[in-house]
Amino acid sequence: MSMQSFAARTGDRIAGSLAYGVIGLGLAFLAIPLVITCVMAFDARTYLGPMPPPALSLHWFERLVSQADILASLRTSLILAVLTTVLSVTIGTAAAVGLARGNFPGKAALTSAFLSPLIVPPVVIGFGLLLFLSKAGITNGMARLLLGHVIITLPYCIRTSLASLLGSDQRLTEAAMILGATERQAFWTITLPLMRTGVVTGAIFAFAISMDDVSISLFLSDPSATTLPVTLVSNMRAAFDLTIAAAAVVLIAVTALLIVVLDRVVGFDTVVGQGLFRS
Amino acid sequence: MTKVRRQPVAISIPDRRDAALTLGPALLVFAFGFLSPLINLAIESLKEFTPGRVGSVENAAATVQNYYELANQAFASVLLTTFWIGGVAAIIGQLVAFPLAYFIVRRISPRMRTLTLGFLITLVLSSVLIKTYAIELTFGSVGIFRPFLLTLGLSPNSREYINIVVIAGLVHSIIPVATLTLIGAMQSIDPRLLDAAQSLGAPGWKAHLSITLPLSFPALISSTLVSLTFAISAFVIPMVLGRGRVLFMSNVIYTRFSDIANYPSGAAISLVMLAAALAVVAVITFAQARRVSQ
């Protein structure tokens, strides 16, 4: 074995272990806080003590469901997320069809305009909406929240629907029409089913984003309509106890459920391949 | 099966009614819920603030006073904090995401790949609140990382300790998004190039340095900037983990709104923040345009 290849191997070994070390530490850093939160949610102590808990119990969960403000805001959040998803998906899918099929000047500009709420900081959107809606005389909390949530979820729905529409084979629609389908029939039986992946992905993102948002909801919530994250944030700032850990476990479970649906219906590779994230 | 991307053909929507039907609702929402509020924000930022009043007076005089007031040391330090903490978090995120993305693309079985991707997507989709709370539990008064930071000589109430916790919070959100962004670029690198370099005698680390890194460099740049955009518009993470001592621009906007009801000043900061975000996006677009032209 020559000196050179020995040096090369040593270099490789060092570089390799360095890379694996970083990956291992990185994954541990991502997972450990979530694991701690889940374990601590079952802590039998009535105060916030160090890890690990000496005994397990469900009492933090009982406390969670006995808090009226949390239950009320959970209800608001769920209703809001469902309404947001339905509206965003409907408007977004229609817009994607219009953008993909329409032949008009300024199409590219319109597409980027529709996606632009993604690059504006959420706090700016929330604050801007608050000022504008107050001026416009719209004071209903639920209506304000709904508009705010549709604004931030619509770009995702448009983007995913548009991607799957452009990725699917247009000739299938042409074929249907050559075979005598009307434009409407071709849309409902061919085009829309082909867009399914994008529509479902968009819906899951819209639901998750709506359930999660704090930055916008904090500005638009009022006593009659407060979302769960807003209630949790104010609890978190007031007193740091473990009912929030219990709430986190519930929310993680909901997210995991969404992820399983996403994988079954769409597949992770499609999601990653479409590049769903801001850029 | 090869994917052929075709331009949409002209069996398109024939009349304007259908275009209005498909694009109309989105246009309406966009104009009413996004464009008008932003324009209104710009106008509000030029209004004079009357202390003790909620919002500006109806016909208040136009003034640049609100911007002028931002040119002080307090706001400069907020701007600086936002950018340097955000920048550090963005870079640490890439240092982990880059090898992780390569590992997912080239080094693991399909089963492990699905599992890892599922974990990362779960993190992306799960609430920022949960992640923030989890970081607080891990680094806070009972957290398992606390003794570690204490042995480094950091007092729990020191500015450094709080900075580290805020950075940890941001990095926790940045790694999954950056990894998923980089995976796309890594997938399009031909693995045979690496084999070729190695069979021509380059050691593995050198081959990565001269093949993998340059080929994914544009993606790495845009991933860094996307992470930076995320970090500088962060709100909940600095608010909860910063304990009022680390303030980002968005936190100051919220304070202007909730504590002193100085809406014109909040609007001015919003526009500064919007300009900062747009500047970062402009750099991304420029970098991507150069990549295409090369």
Coordinates of C-alpha atoms in Angstrom, one line a residue, chain A residues 43-227:
Chain A
D43 CA -45.5 13.2 33.9
A44 CA -47.4 12.3 37.1
R45 CA -45.9 15.2 39.0
T46 CA -48.1 18.3 39.4
Y47 CA -45.2 20.7 38.8
L48 CA -42.6 21.0 36.0
G49 CA -39.7 18.8 37.2
P50 CA -36.5 17.5 35.5
M51 CA -36.4 14.6 33.1
P52 CA -37.2 11.7 33.5
P53 CA -40.6 11.7 35.2
P54 CA -40.7 9.4 38.3
A55 CA -44.2 8.1 37.4
L56 CA -46.6 8.4 34.5
S57 CA -50.2 9.6 34.5
L58 CA -52.7 11.2 32.3
H59 CA -53.6 14.1 34.6
W60 CA -52.1 16.8 32.3
F61 CA -54.5 15.6 29.6
E62 CA -57.4 15.7 32.0
R63 CA -56.4 19.3 32.9
L64 CA -56.1 20.1 29.2
V65 CA -59.7 19.0 28.4
S66 CA -61.1 20.6 31.5
Q67 CA -60.0 24.1 30.3
A68 CA -62.9 25.8 28.7
D69 CA -60.8 28.4 26.8
I70 CA -58.7 25.7 25.2
L71 CA -61.7 23.6 24.1
A72 CA -63.4 26.7 22.7
S73 CA -60.4 27.7 20.7
L74 CA -59.8 24.1 19.5
R75 CA -63.4 24.2 18.2
T76 CA -62.7 27.5 16.5
S77 CA -59.5 26.2 15.0
L78 CA -61.1 23.1 13.6
I79 CA -64.0 24.9 12.0
L80 CA -61.6 27.5 10.7
A81 CA -59.2 24.9 9.3
V82 CA -62.0 23.1 7.5
L83 CA -63.5 26.2 6.0
T84 CA -60.1 27.5 5.0
T85 CA -59.2 24.2 3.3
V86 CA -62.5 24.0 1.4
L87 CA -62.3 27.6 0.2
S88 CA -58.6 27.5 -0.6
V89 CA -58.8 24.3 -2.5
T90 CA -61.8 25.3 -4.5
I91 CA -60.5 28.8 -5.4
G92 CA -56.9 27.5 -5.9
T93 CA -57.9 24.6 -8.1
A94 CA -60.1 26.9 -10.3
A95 CA -57.3 29.4 -10.5
A96 CA -54.8 26.7 -11.5
V97 CA -57.1 25.5 -14.3
G98 CA -57.5 29.1 -15.5
L99 CA -53.7 29.7 -15.3
A100 CA -52.8 26.5 -17.1
R101 CA -55.4 26.7 -19.8
G102 CA -56.0 30.4 -20.4
N103 CA -54.1 32.1 -23.1
F104 CA -53.8 35.7 -22.2
P105 CA -51.0 38.3 -21.8
G106 CA -49.5 38.6 -18.4
K107 CA -50.1 35.0 -17.4
A108 CA -46.7 34.5 -15.9
A109 CA -47.0 37.8 -13.9
L110 CA -50.4 36.7 -12.6
T111 CA -49.0 33.4 -11.5
S112 CA -46.2 35.0 -9.5
A113 CA -48.6 37.5 -8.1
F114 CA -50.8 34.7 -6.8
L115 CA -47.7 33.1 -5.2
S116 CA -46.4 36.3 -3.7
P117 CA -48.0 36.0 -0.3
L118 CA -45.4 33.3 0.4
I119 CA -42.6 35.8 0.5
V120 CA -44.2 38.4 2.6
P121 CA -43.6 37.9 6.3
P122 CA -46.8 36.6 7.9
V123 CA -46.7 39.3 10.6
V124 CA -46.8 41.9 7.9
I125 CA -49.8 40.2 6.3
G126 CA -51.6 40.0 9.7
F127 CA -50.9 43.5 10.7
G128 CA -51.9 44.9 7.2
L129 CA -55.1 42.9 7.2
L130 CA -56.0 44.1 10.7
L131 CA -55.6 47.8 9.7
F132 CA -57.4 47.3 6.4
L133 CA -60.3 45.3 7.7
S134 CA -60.9 47.7 10.6
K135 CA -61.0 50.5 8.1
A136 CA -63.3 48.5 5.9
G137 CA -65.6 47.9 8.9
I138 CA -65.3 44.2 9.0
T139 CA -65.2 43.3 12.6
N140 CA -66.4 39.7 12.7
G141 CA -63.5 37.7 14.1
M142 CA -64.2 34.5 12.3
A143 CA -64.6 36.3 8.9
R144 CA -61.2 38.1 9.5
L145 CA -59.5 34.9 10.4
L146 CA -60.9 33.1 7.4
L147 CA -59.7 35.8 5.0
G148 CA -56.2 35.8 6.6
H149 CA -55.9 32.0 6.5
V150 CA -57.1 31.8 2.9
I151 CA -54.5 34.4 1.9
I152 CA -51.6 32.3 3.3
T153 CA -52.9 28.9 2.2
L154 CA -54.1 29.8 -1.3
P155 CA -50.5 30.0 -2.8
Y156 CA -49.8 26.4 -1.7
C157 CA -53.1 25.1 -3.2
I158 CA -52.5 27.0 -6.5
R159 CA -48.9 25.8 -6.7
T160 CA -49.6 22.1 -6.0
S161 CA -52.6 22.0 -8.4
L162 CA -50.8 23.8 -11.1
A163 CA -47.8 21.5 -10.8
S164 CA -49.9 18.4 -11.1
L165 CA -51.9 19.9 -14.0
L166 CA -48.8 20.8 -16.0
G167 CA -47.3 17.4 -15.1
S168 CA -50.2 15.4 -16.3
D169 CA -50.6 14.5 -20.0
Q170 CA -52.9 17.0 -21.7
R171 CA -53.4 14.6 -24.6
L172 CA -55.8 12.6 -22.4
T173 CA -58.1 15.6 -22.3
E174 CA -57.7 16.1 -26.0
A175 CA -58.5 12.4 -26.6
A176 CA -61.7 12.6 -24.6
M177 CA -62.8 15.6 -26.6
I178 CA -62.0 14.0 -29.9
L179 CA -64.1 11.1 -28.7
G180 CA -67.0 13.4 -28.2
A181 CA -66.9 14.6 -24.7
T182 CA -67.9 18.2 -24.1
E183 CA -65.4 20.5 -22.5
R184 CA -67.2 20.2 -19.2
Q185 CA -67.4 16.4 -19.3
A186 CA -63.7 16.3 -20.1
F187 CA -62.9 18.5 -17.2
W188 CA -64.8 16.6 -14.6
T189 CA -63.9 13.1 -15.8
I190 CA -60.3 13.5 -17.0
T191 CA -58.6 16.8 -16.0
L192 CA -59.8 16.9 -12.4
P193 CA -59.0 13.3 -11.5
L194 CA -55.5 13.8 -13.0
M195 CA -55.0 16.8 -10.7
R196 CA -55.9 14.7 -7.7
T197 CA -52.4 14.5 -6.3
G198 CA -51.9 18.2 -6.3
V199 CA -55.3 18.9 -4.9
V200 CA -54.9 16.5 -2.0
T201 CA -51.4 17.8 -1.2
G202 CA -52.7 21.4 -1.3
A203 CA -55.6 20.5 1.0
I204 CA -53.3 18.8 3.6
F205 CA -51.0 21.8 3.6
A206 CA -53.9 24.2 3.8
F207 CA -55.3 22.3 6.8
A208 CA -51.9 22.0 8.6
I209 CA -51.0 25.7 8.0
S210 CA -54.4 26.9 9.2
M211 CA -54.2 24.8 12.3
D212 CA -50.7 26.0 13.0
D213 CA -50.7 29.7 12.3
V214 CA -49.9 32.1 15.1
S215 CA -48.5 35.2 13.4
I216 CA -51.6 36.1 11.5
S217 CA -54.2 34.8 14.0
L218 CA -52.7 36.8 16.9
F219 CA -53.7 40.0 15.1
L220 CA -57.1 38.9 13.8
S221 CA -58.4 36.9 16.8
D222 CA -61.0 38.5 19.0
P223 CA -62.7 37.3 22.2
S224 CA -65.5 35.7 20.1
A225 CA -63.0 33.8 17.9
T226 CA -59.6 32.7 19.2
T227 CA -57.6 29.9 17.6

